[in-house]
Amino acid sequence: MSNGLSEQARAAAAAVDGERLWSRLMAMAAIGARADGGVCRQALTREDRDARAVLTGWARARGLRVSVDAAANLFVTRPGARDLPPLLIGSHMDSQPAGGRFDGIYGVLAAFEVLEALEDAGLGTGRPIEMVAWTNEEGGRFPCGCTGSMSWSGEAPLENFLDVVGADGVVLRDALAETLAASPDIERRGLGGGAHAYIEAHIEQGPVLEREGLAIAAVTSIQGFRMSHVTVTGTPGHAGTTPMAARRDAVQGALRAIAALNELMADPSDTVRFTVGCIDVEPNSPNTIPARARFSIDFRHPEEAVLEARYARIEAAVRAAAAPCDADLEHESSMSPGVFPAPVVAAIEAAARDLGLPAMRLPSGAFHDALFIARACPAGMLFIPCKAGLSHHPDEYATPQDCEAGARVLAATAMQLAEATLS
Ligand code: HGY
Ligand code: MN
Ligand code: MN
């Protein structure tokens, strides 16, 4: 990697139009807008399809080619001088059910802005540059998330996800078919195929950049995770006539199991991340003793050994604590921590520095599609600050200036990497 930005990289960064990017961010925020200022644009819903249609319209208005694969990953391609493996830039368009206006969609629109800037500046590249929007990164509707990036990268076959039942009872297979059928005019392409490299821009979803007063982070790594559910099974009965001593109350069993997991996940260094985000009760009636309580486990840590050791103890812990109810652990997905290749991290850091933007290196507590894409090609991420580190929250916010700065670094890095030889 040569020192300093090339003239093309500087020209690409200079051509980024921050106002255009901001107006597209606000237009997307209106799709699935919530009364509290957040968005609900969950994977493969009508809102997701509407957002895809709007982005497709913007791309076609610029004469750019739009295509979609069997996982509904959406691509906008700017051709290069030679038909080489593309440089991919992008993120995800789906949101949490009570999500913010920037998580994921910022990286997709910053990538689209890079393509528009290259068009405006008339800058040619040796290889194609493609914007990508990965399907179902969040996993809020269809658990485990990163469906599109895992199936594109070969981390897991798409078939593994098709029978997943969504929180609303819809099977992923049907929602996927409906989304693809809604855009019959978009060119189909094969799933996968590799890439020269991948760069994802994303809000930090943490407080460090804002606290340090920095504009950019070059992301060094992403912590690993274990996602699962526990089903506690009891005996339903009448809330008024059944003696307490005779009960097998599934909610009480789940509460004991969660208390046992809180003990298992205790960590004085506050590095472990353990969340029970969902609890479903059946039959969910105030005067029937609960028959079943199903709760989610989201467990994360930067060290695989800690993930392995603590996860291995979960099943015995919940079974013992839930008694006399039964407890079953349903494993959903796991991912080892990922480290981004040094040349890519360095390229992002150098681009920020050469553009006069203060930068630092940061690990990511959140998972991202880049974690899986890094299994298929050299990948990296850049973060921009977000207010108070808030994300997965309606008040999630990034300033127009920070959004523009991130897009400029993305443009410069993309141009540098597109022409670079990456091992
Ligand atoms: O949960 C995550 O880490 C990601 O933001 N979906
Ligand atoms: Mn995200
Ligand atoms: Mn998210």
CSV table of C-alpha atoms and ligand atoms in Angstrom, one decimal:
chain,number,residue,atom,x,y,z
A,1,MET,CA,0.0,0.0,0.0
A,2,SER,CA,1.7,3.2,-1.1
A,3,ASN,CA,1.9,6.1,1.4
A,4,GLY,CA,-0.6,8.9,1.0
A,5,LEU,CA,-3.8,9.0,-0.9
A,6,SER,CA,-3.8,8.8,-4.7
A,7,GLU,CA,-5.1,11.8,-6.7
A,8,GLN,CA,-8.2,9.6,-7.6
A,9,ALA,CA,-8.8,8.8,-3.9
A,10,ARG,CA,-8.7,12.5,-3.0
A,11,ALA,CA,-10.9,13.4,-5.9
A,12,ALA,CA,-13.4,10.7,-4.9
A,13,ALA,CA,-13.5,12.0,-1.3
A,14,ALA,CA,-13.9,15.6,-2.5
A,15,ALA,CA,-16.8,14.7,-4.7
A,16,VAL,CA,-18.9,13.3,-1.8
A,17,ASP,CA,-22.0,15.5,-1.4
A,18,GLY,CA,-22.9,15.5,2.3
A,19,GLU,CA,-26.3,17.3,1.7
A,20,ARG,CA,-27.3,14.7,-0.8
A,21,LEU,CA,-26.3,11.9,1.6
A,22,TRP,CA,-28.3,13.5,4.4
A,23,SER,CA,-31.4,14.0,2.3
A,24,ARG,CA,-31.3,10.3,1.4
A,25,LEU,CA,-30.8,9.3,5.0
A,26,MET,CA,-33.9,11.3,6.0
A,27,ALA,CA,-35.9,10.0,3.1
A,28,MET,CA,-35.1,6.4,4.2
A,29,ALA,CA,-35.9,7.3,7.8
A,30,ALA,CA,-39.5,8.1,6.7
A,31,ILE,CA,-39.9,4.5,5.6
A,32,GLY,CA,-41.0,2.7,8.7
A,33,ALA,CA,-40.9,5.9,10.7
A,34,ARG,CA,-42.2,5.5,14.3
A,35,ALA,CA,-44.0,8.2,16.3
A,36,ASP,CA,-41.1,8.3,18.8
A,37,GLY,CA,-38.6,9.3,16.0
A,38,GLY,CA,-37.1,5.9,15.5
A,39,VAL,CA,-37.8,3.4,12.7
A,40,CYS,CA,-39.3,0.0,12.4
A,41,ARG,CA,-38.1,-1.5,9.0
A,42,GLN,CA,-37.6,-5.1,9.9
A,43,ALA,CA,-36.1,-7.6,7.4
A,44,LEU,CA,-38.3,-8.7,4.5
A,45,THR,CA,-41.3,-6.7,5.6
A,46,ARG,CA,-43.3,-4.2,3.4
A,47,GLU,CA,-41.2,-1.4,4.8
A,48,ASP,CA,-38.0,-3.2,3.8
A,49,ARG,CA,-39.4,-3.8,0.3
A,50,ASP,CA,-40.4,-0.1,0.1
A,51,ALA,CA,-36.9,1.0,1.1
A,52,ARG,CA,-35.4,-1.4,-1.5
A,53,ALA,CA,-37.7,0.0,-4.2
A,54,VAL,CA,-36.6,3.6,-3.3
A,55,LEU,CA,-32.9,2.7,-3.4
A,56,THR,CA,-33.4,0.9,-6.7
A,57,GLY,CA,-35.1,4.0,-8.2
A,58,TRP,CA,-32.2,6.2,-7.1
A,59,ALA,CA,-29.7,3.8,-8.6
A,60,ARG,CA,-31.5,3.5,-11.9
A,61,ALA,CA,-31.8,7.3,-12.1
A,62,ARG,CA,-28.0,7.3,-12.2
A,63,GLY,CA,-27.9,4.6,-14.8
A,64,LEU,CA,-26.3,2.1,-12.4
A,65,ARG,CA,-27.1,-1.6,-12.6
A,66,VAL,CA,-29.2,-3.1,-9.8
A,67,SER,CA,-29.2,-6.9,-9.1
A,68,VAL,CA,-30.4,-9.2,-6.3
A,69,ASP,CA,-29.3,-12.7,-5.3
A,70,ALA,CA,-31.4,-15.6,-3.8
A,71,ALA,CA,-30.9,-14.3,-0.3
A,72,ALA,CA,-32.3,-10.9,-1.5
A,73,ASN,CA,-28.9,-9.2,-1.0
A,74,LEU,CA,-29.3,-6.1,-3.1
A,75,PHE,CA,-26.4,-4.8,-5.2
A,76,VAL,CA,-25.8,-1.6,-7.2
A,77,THR,CA,-22.8,-2.0,-9.6
A,78,ARG,CA,-20.6,0.7,-11.0
A,79,PRO,CA,-18.5,-1.1,-13.7
A,80,GLY,CA,-14.7,-0.9,-13.8
A,81,ALA,CA,-12.3,-0.8,-16.7
A,82,ARG,CA,-11.8,-4.6,-16.3
A,83,ASP,CA,-14.1,-7.3,-15.3
A,84,LEU,CA,-12.3,-8.1,-12.1
A,85,PRO,CA,-13.7,-9.2,-8.7
A,86,PRO,CA,-15.5,-6.1,-7.4
A,87,LEU,CA,-14.7,-3.9,-4.4
A,88,LEU,CA,-17.8,-4.2,-2.2
A,89,ILE,CA,-19.0,-1.4,0.1
A,90,GLY,CA,-22.2,-1.5,2.1
A,91,SER,CA,-24.1,-2.6,5.2
A,92,HIS,CA,-27.8,-3.5,5.9
A,93,MET,CA,-31.1,-1.7,5.4
A,94,ASP,CA,-33.2,-3.6,8.0
A,95,SER,CA,-33.7,-2.2,11.5
A,96,GLN,CA,-34.6,-3.3,14.9
A,97,PRO,CA,-38.3,-3.1,15.8
A,98,ALA,CA,-37.7,0.0,17.8
A,99,GLY,CA,-34.5,1.0,15.9
A,100,GLY,CA,-32.8,4.2,14.9
A,101,ARG,CA,-32.4,6.1,11.7
A,102,PHE,CA,-28.7,5.3,11.1
A,103,ASP,CA,-27.9,1.7,12.2
A,104,GLY,CA,-27.1,-0.1,8.9
A,105,ILE,CA,-28.8,2.2,6.5
A,106,TYR,CA,-26.0,4.8,7.0
A,107,GLY,CA,-23.4,2.3,5.6
A,108,VAL,CA,-25.6,1.5,2.6
A,109,LEU,CA,-26.3,5.1,1.7
A,110,ALA,CA,-22.7,6.2,2.3
A,111,ALA,CA,-21.7,3.4,-0.1
A,112,PHE,CA,-24.3,4.6,-2.6
A,113,GLU,CA,-23.0,8.2,-2.1
A,114,VAL,CA,-19.5,6.9,-3.0
A,115,LEU,CA,-20.9,5.6,-6.3
A,116,GLU,CA,-22.6,8.9,-7.0
A,117,ALA,CA,-19.5,10.8,-6.2
A,118,LEU,CA,-17.5,8.7,-8.6
A,119,GLU,CA,-20.1,9.3,-11.3
A,120,ASP,CA,-20.1,13.1,-10.6
A,121,ALA,CA,-16.3,13.3,-10.7
A,122,GLY,CA,-16.1,11.0,-13.8
A,123,LEU,CA,-13.6,8.8,-12.0
A,124,GLY,CA,-12.9,5.5,-13.6
A,125,THR,CA,-11.7,2.5,-11.6
A,126,GLY,CA,-9.8,-0.6,-12.7
A,127,ARG,CA,-12.4,-2.9,-11.2
A,128,PRO,CA,-16.2,-2.7,-10.5
A,129,ILE,CA,-17.2,-1.0,-7.2
A,130,GLU,CA,-20.5,-2.4,-5.9
A,131,MET,CA,-22.8,-1.1,-3.1
A,132,VAL,CA,-24.4,-4.0,-1.2
A,133,ALA,CA,-27.4,-4.1,1.2
A,134,TRP,CA,-27.2,-7.4,3.1
A,135,THR,CA,-30.5,-9.1,4.1
A,136,ASN,CA,-31.7,-9.5,7.7
A,137,GLU,CA,-28.6,-8.3,9.6
A,138,GLU,CA,-30.5,-7.5,12.7
A,139,GLY,CA,-32.3,-10.8,13.4
A,140,GLY,CA,-35.0,-8.9,15.3
A,141,ARG,CA,-37.8,-10.5,13.3
A,142,PHE,CA,-35.9,-13.6,12.1
A,143,PRO,CA,-33.5,-14.7,14.9
A,144,CYS,CA,-29.8,-14.9,14.6
A,145,GLY,CA,-29.4,-12.2,11.9
A,146,CYS,CA,-26.8,-11.8,9.2
A,147,THR,CA,-28.8,-14.2,7.0
A,148,GLY,CA,-27.7,-12.5,3.8
A,149,SER,CA,-24.0,-12.1,4.6
A,150,MET,CA,-23.7,-15.6,6.1
A,151,SER,CA,-25.2,-17.2,3.0
A,152,TRP,CA,-23.2,-14.9,0.5
A,153,SER,CA,-19.9,-15.7,2.3
A,154,GLY,CA,-20.5,-19.4,2.6
A,155,GLU,CA,-20.5,-19.2,6.4
A,156,ALA,CA,-23.9,-21.1,6.3
A,157,PRO,CA,-26.1,-22.2,3.4
A,158,LEU,CA,-29.2,-20.1,2.8
A,159,GLU,CA,-31.2,-23.3,3.3
A,160,ASN,CA,-30.3,-23.2,7.0
A,161,PHE,CA,-32.4,-20.1,7.4
A,162,LEU,CA,-35.4,-20.7,5.3
A,163,ASP,CA,-37.5,-22.5,7.9
A,164,VAL,CA,-36.8,-19.9,10.7
A,165,VAL,CA,-40.1,-18.7,12.1
A,166,GLY,CA,-40.3,-14.9,12.6
A,167,ALA,CA,-41.5,-13.2,15.8
A,168,ASP,CA,-44.7,-12.5,13.9
A,169,GLY,CA,-45.2,-16.2,12.9
A,170,VAL,CA,-44.1,-15.7,9.3
A,171,VAL,CA,-41.6,-18.3,7.9
A,172,LEU,CA,-38.5,-16.7,6.4
A,173,ARG,CA,-38.8,-18.7,3.2
A,174,ASP,CA,-42.2,-17.0,2.5
A,175,ALA,CA,-41.1,-13.5,3.4
A,176,LEU,CA,-38.0,-14.0,1.2
A,177,ALA,CA,-40.1,-15.2,-1.7
A,178,GLU,CA,-42.5,-12.2,-1.3
A,179,THR,CA,-39.6,-9.8,-1.3
A,180,LEU,CA,-38.1,-11.2,-4.4
A,181,ALA,CA,-41.5,-11.4,-6.1
A,182,ALA,CA,-42.0,-7.7,-5.4
A,183,SER,CA,-39.1,-6.8,-7.7
A,184,PRO,CA,-39.4,-9.1,-10.8
A,185,ASP,CA,-37.7,-6.4,-12.9
A,186,ILE,CA,-34.4,-6.6,-10.9
A,187,GLU,CA,-31.7,-8.7,-12.5
A,188,ARG,CA,-31.0,-11.9,-10.6
A,189,ARG,CA,-27.5,-13.0,-9.8
A,190,GLY,CA,-25.8,-16.0,-8.2
A,191,LEU,CA,-25.3,-16.1,-4.5
A,192,GLY,CA,-21.7,-15.5,-3.5
A,193,GLY,CA,-18.9,-15.1,-6.0
A,194,GLY,CA,-16.3,-13.5,-3.7
A,195,ALA,CA,-14.9,-9.9,-3.9
A,196,HIS,CA,-11.6,-8.1,-4.0
A,197,ALA,CA,-12.3,-6.5,-0.6
A,198,TYR,CA,-15.2,-5.2,1.5
A,199,ILE,CA,-15.5,-2.0,3.5
A,200,GLU,CA,-18.5,-1.2,5.8
A,201,ALA,CA,-19.2,2.2,7.3
A,202,HIS,CA,-21.4,2.1,10.4
A,203,ILE,CA,-22.2,4.2,13.4
A,204,GLU,CA,-20.1,3.2,16.4
A,205,GLN,CA,-23.1,2.2,18.6
A,206,GLY,CA,-20.9,3.1,21.5
A,207,PRO,CA,-19.7,6.3,23.3
A,208,VAL,CA,-16.0,6.3,22.6
A,209,LEU,CA,-15.6,8.5,19.5
A,210,GLU,CA,-18.0,11.1,20.9
A,211,ARG,CA,-16.1,11.1,24.2
A,212,GLU,CA,-12.7,11.4,22.5
A,213,GLY,CA,-14.0,14.0,20.1
A,214,LEU,CA,-12.8,11.9,17.1
A,215,ALA,CA,-14.6,11.6,13.8
A,216,ILE,CA,-13.5,8.2,12.6
A,217,ALA,CA,-12.6,4.8,14.0
A,218,ALA,CA,-10.8,2.1,12.0
A,219,VAL,CA,-12.4,-1.1,13.5
A,220,THR,CA,-9.9,-3.7,14.5
A,221,SER,CA,-12.1,-6.7,15.5
A,222,ILE,CA,-15.6,-7.8,16.3
A,223,GLN,CA,-16.4,-9.9,19.4
A,224,GLY,CA,-17.8,-13.3,19.2
A,225,PHE,CA,-21.3,-14.4,20.2
A,226,ARG,CA,-23.7,-17.2,21.1
A,227,MET,CA,-27.4,-16.8,20.4
A,228,SER,CA,-29.9,-19.3,21.7
A,229,HIS,CA,-33.3,-19.7,23.4
A,230,VAL,CA,-34.4,-21.6,26.5
A,231,THR,CA,-37.8,-23.1,26.8
A,232,VAL,CA,-39.1,-23.8,30.3
A,233,THR,CA,-42.0,-26.2,30.5
A,234,GLY,CA,-44.4,-26.4,33.5
A,235,THR,CA,-47.9,-27.5,34.2
A,236,PRO,CA,-50.8,-25.1,33.4
A,237,GLY,CA,-53.5,-24.7,36.0
A,238,HIS,CA,-56.0,-22.5,37.7
A,239,ALA,CA,-54.4,-19.4,39.4
A,240,GLY,CA,-57.1,-19.4,42.1
A,241,THR,CA,-57.4,-23.0,43.1
A,242,THR,CA,-53.9,-24.5,42.7
A,243,PRO,CA,-51.8,-24.5,45.9
A,244,MET,CA,-48.4,-22.8,45.5
A,245,ALA,CA,-46.7,-26.0,46.8
A,246,ALA,CA,-48.2,-28.0,44.0
A,247,ARG,CA,-47.2,-25.8,41.1
A,248,ARG,CA,-44.8,-26.2,38.2
A,249,ASP,CA,-45.0,-22.5,37.1
A,250,ALA,CA,-43.0,-22.0,33.9
A,251,VAL,CA,-42.5,-18.3,34.5
A,252,GLN,CA,-41.2,-18.9,38.0
A,253,GLY,CA,-38.9,-21.6,36.5
A,254,ALA,CA,-37.7,-19.1,33.9
A,255,LEU,CA,-37.0,-16.5,36.5
A,256,ARG,CA,-34.9,-18.9,38.5
A,257,ALA,CA,-33.0,-20.0,35.3
A,258,ILE,CA,-32.3,-16.4,34.4
A,259,ALA,CA,-31.1,-15.6,37.9
A,260,ALA,CA,-28.7,-18.6,37.6
A,261,LEU,CA,-27.4,-17.3,34.3
A,262,ASN,CA,-26.8,-13.9,35.8
A,263,GLU,CA,-24.6,-15.6,38.3
A,264,LEU,CA,-22.8,-17.7,35.6
A,265,MET,CA,-22.2,-14.5,33.5
A,266,ALA,CA,-21.0,-12.4,36.4
A,267,ASP,CA,-17.8,-10.5,35.3
A,268,PRO,CA,-16.1,-7.9,37.6
A,269,SER,CA,-14.2,-6.6,34.5
A,270,ASP,CA,-17.6,-5.9,32.8
A,271,THR,CA,-16.4,-7.5,29.5
A,272,VAL,CA,-19.1,-10.1,29.2
A,273,ARG,CA,-22.3,-9.0,27.5
A,274,PHE,CA,-25.4,-11.1,28.5
A,275,THR,CA,-28.9,-10.1,27.4
A,276,VAL,CA,-32.4,-11.7,27.8
A,277,GLY,CA,-34.3,-9.6,25.2
A,278,CYS,CA,-37.3,-11.7,24.6
A,279,ILE,CA,-39.6,-13.7,27.0
A,280,ASP,CA,-42.7,-15.4,25.5
A,281,VAL,CA,-45.3,-16.9,27.9
A,282,GLU,CA,-48.0,-19.5,27.0
A,283,PRO,CA,-50.9,-19.3,27.3
A,284,ASN,CA,-50.1,-15.8,28.5
A,285,SER,CA,-53.3,-15.4,30.6
A,286,PRO,CA,-53.3,-13.6,34.0
A,287,ASN,CA,-55.3,-16.3,35.7
A,288,THR,CA,-53.7,-19.5,34.2
A,289,ILE,CA,-50.5,-20.8,35.7
A,290,PRO,CA,-48.0,-20.5,32.8
A,291,ALA,CA,-47.4,-23.7,30.8
A,292,ARG,CA,-44.4,-22.5,28.9
A,293,ALA,CA,-41.9,-19.6,29.1
A,294,ARG,CA,-39.4,-19.2,26.3
A,295,PHE,CA,-36.6,-16.7,26.6
A,296,SER,CA,-33.7,-15.6,24.4
A,297,ILE,CA,-30.0,-15.5,25.2
A,298,ASP,CA,-27.6,-13.1,23.6
A,299,PHE,CA,-24.1,-13.8,25.0
A,300,ARG,CA,-21.0,-12.0,23.7
A,301,HIS,CA,-17.3,-11.8,24.5
A,302,PRO,CA,-14.0,-10.9,22.7
A,303,GLU,CA,-12.4,-14.2,23.6
A,304,GLU,CA,-13.5,-17.5,22.2
A,305,ALA,CA,-12.2,-19.4,25.2
A,306,VAL,CA,-14.6,-17.5,27.5
A,307,LEU,CA,-17.5,-17.9,25.2
A,308,GLU,CA,-16.9,-21.7,25.0
A,309,ALA,CA,-16.3,-22.2,28.7
A,310,ARG,CA,-19.4,-20.2,29.9
A,311,TYR,CA,-21.7,-21.4,27.1
A,312,ALA,CA,-20.9,-25.0,27.9
A,313,ARG,CA,-22.3,-24.5,31.4
A,314,ILE,CA,-25.6,-22.9,30.4
A,315,GLU,CA,-27.7,-26.0,29.9
A,316,ALA,CA,-26.9,-27.6,33.2
A,317,ALA,CA,-27.4,-24.3,35.0
A,318,VAL,CA,-30.9,-23.6,33.6
A,319,ARG,CA,-32.0,-27.2,34.1
A,320,ALA,CA,-31.1,-27.2,37.7
A,321,ALA,CA,-32.6,-23.8,38.4
A,322,ALA,CA,-35.8,-24.3,36.5
A,323,ALA,CA,-36.7,-27.6,38.4
A,324,PRO,CA,-39.3,-28.8,39.0
A,325,CYS,CA,-40.1,-27.4,35.6
A,326,ASP,CA,-38.2,-28.8,32.6
A,327,ALA,CA,-35.8,-26.6,30.7
A,328,ASP,CA,-34.4,-27.1,27.1
A,329,LEU,CA,-31.6,-25.1,25.5
A,330,GLU,CA,-32.1,-24.4,21.7
A,331,HIS,CA,-28.8,-23.3,20.2
A,332,GLU,CA,-29.3,-20.8,17.3
A,333,SER,CA,-26.1,-19.4,16.1
A,334,SER,CA,-22.5,-18.8,17.2
A,335,MET,CA,-19.6,-16.8,15.9
A,336,SER,CA,-16.0,-16.7,16.9
A,337,PRO,CA,-14.5,-13.3,17.4
A,338,GLY,CA,-13.1,-11.8,14.1
A,339,VAL,CA,-10.0,-9.7,13.5
A,340,PHE,CA,-9.8,-7.5,10.4
A,341,PRO,CA,-6.7,-7.8,8.3
A,342,ALA,CA,-4.0,-5.2,9.2
A,343,PRO,CA,-3.6,-3.8,5.7
A,344,VAL,CA,-7.4,-2.9,5.6
A,345,VAL,CA,-7.4,-1.4,9.0
A,346,ALA,CA,-4.3,0.6,8.1
A,347,ALA,CA,-5.9,1.8,4.8
A,348,ILE,CA,-8.9,3.2,6.6
A,349,GLU,CA,-6.7,4.9,9.3
A,350,ALA,CA,-4.5,6.4,6.6
A,351,ALA,CA,-7.4,7.6,4.5
A,352,ALA,CA,-8.9,9.4,7.5
A,353,ARG,CA,-5.5,10.9,8.5
A,354,ASP,CA,-4.8,12.1,4.9
A,355,LEU,CA,-8.2,13.7,4.8
A,356,GLY,CA,-7.3,15.6,8.0
A,357,LEU,CA,-9.9,13.6,10.1
A,358,PRO,CA,-8.9,12.5,13.6
A,359,ALA,CA,-9.1,8.7,13.8
A,360,MET,CA,-8.5,5.9,16.3
A,361,ARG,CA,-8.7,2.1,16.3
A,362,LEU,CA,-11.6,0.5,18.1
A,363,PRO,CA,-13.0,-3.1,18.6
A,364,SER,CA,-16.7,-3.6,17.8
A,365,GLY,CA,-19.1,-4.8,20.6
A,366,ALA,CA,-21.8,-5.1,18.0
A,367,PHE,CA,-21.7,-7.8,15.3
A,368,HIS,CA,-21.9,-6.7,11.7
A,369,ASP,CA,-22.1,-8.3,8.2
A,370,ALA,CA,-18.4,-7.6,7.9
A,371,LEU,CA,-17.6,-10.3,10.4
A,372,PHE,CA,-18.9,-12.9,8.0
A,373,ILE,CA,-17.7,-11.2,4.7
A,374,ALA,CA,-14.2,-11.2,6.2
A,375,ARG,CA,-14.4,-15.0,5.9
A,376,ALA,CA,-14.6,-14.6,2.1
A,377,CYS,CA,-12.3,-11.6,1.3
A,378,PRO,CA,-10.2,-9.0,3.0
A,379,ALA,CA,-12.7,-6.8,4.9
A,380,GLY,CA,-12.8,-3.9,7.3
A,381,MET,CA,-15.0,-1.3,8.9
A,382,LEU,CA,-15.0,2.3,9.8
A,383,PHE,CA,-17.2,3.9,12.5
A,384,ILE,CA,-18.5,7.4,12.8
A,385,PRO,CA,-19.7,8.8,16.2
A,386,CYS,CA,-23.3,8.5,17.4
A,387,LYS,CA,-24.9,10.6,20.1
A,388,ALA,CA,-24.3,9.2,23.6
A,389,GLY,CA,-23.4,5.9,21.9
A,390,LEU,CA,-27.1,5.2,21.6
A,391,SER,CA,-28.3,2.5,19.1
A,392,HIS,CA,-31.1,0.1,18.9
A,393,HIS,CA,-33.0,3.1,20.3
A,394,PRO,CA,-35.3,5.6,18.6
A,395,ASP,CA,-33.0,8.5,19.7
A,396,GLU,CA,-30.1,7.1,17.7
A,397,TYR,CA,-28.4,10.0,16.0
A,398,ALA,CA,-25.3,11.0,13.9
A,399,THR,CA,-24.6,14.5,12.7
A,400,PRO,CA,-24.7,15.4,9.0
A,401,GLN,CA,-21.0,16.4,9.4
A,402,ASP,CA,-20.0,13.0,10.8
A,403,CYS,CA,-22.1,11.2,8.1
A,404,GLU,CA,-20.3,13.2,5.4
A,405,ALA,CA,-16.8,12.7,6.9
A,406,GLY,CA,-17.4,8.9,7.1
A,407,ALA,CA,-18.5,8.8,3.4
A,408,ARG,CA,-15.4,10.7,2.4
A,409,VAL,CA,-13.2,8.2,4.2
A,410,LEU,CA,-15.2,5.4,2.6
A,411,ALA,CA,-14.7,6.9,-0.8
A,412,ALA,CA,-11.0,7.4,-0.4
A,413,THR,CA,-10.4,4.0,1.1
A,414,ALA,CA,-12.5,2.3,-1.6
A,415,MET,CA,-10.4,4.0,-4.3
A,416,GLN,CA,-7.1,3.0,-2.6
A,417,LEU,CA,-8.2,-0.6,-2.1
A,418,ALA,CA,-9.8,-1.0,-5.5
A,419,GLU,CA,-6.3,-0.4,-7.1
A,420,ALA,CA,-4.3,-2.1,-4.4
A,421,THR,CA,-3.0,-5.7,-4.4
A,422,LEU,CA,-4.4,-7.3,-1.2
A,423,SER,CA,-2.9,-10.6,-0.1
B,1,HGY,O1,-26.9,-7.0,17.6
B,1,HGY,C1,-25.9,-6.5,16.9
B,1,HGY,O2,-24.8,-6.5,17.4
B,1,HGY,C2,-26.2,-5.8,15.6
B,1,HGY,O3,-26.3,-4.5,15.9
B,1,HGY,N1,-27.4,-6.3,15.0
B,2,MN,MN,-26.0,-2.6,12.2
B,3,MN,MN,-28.2,-3.3,14.8
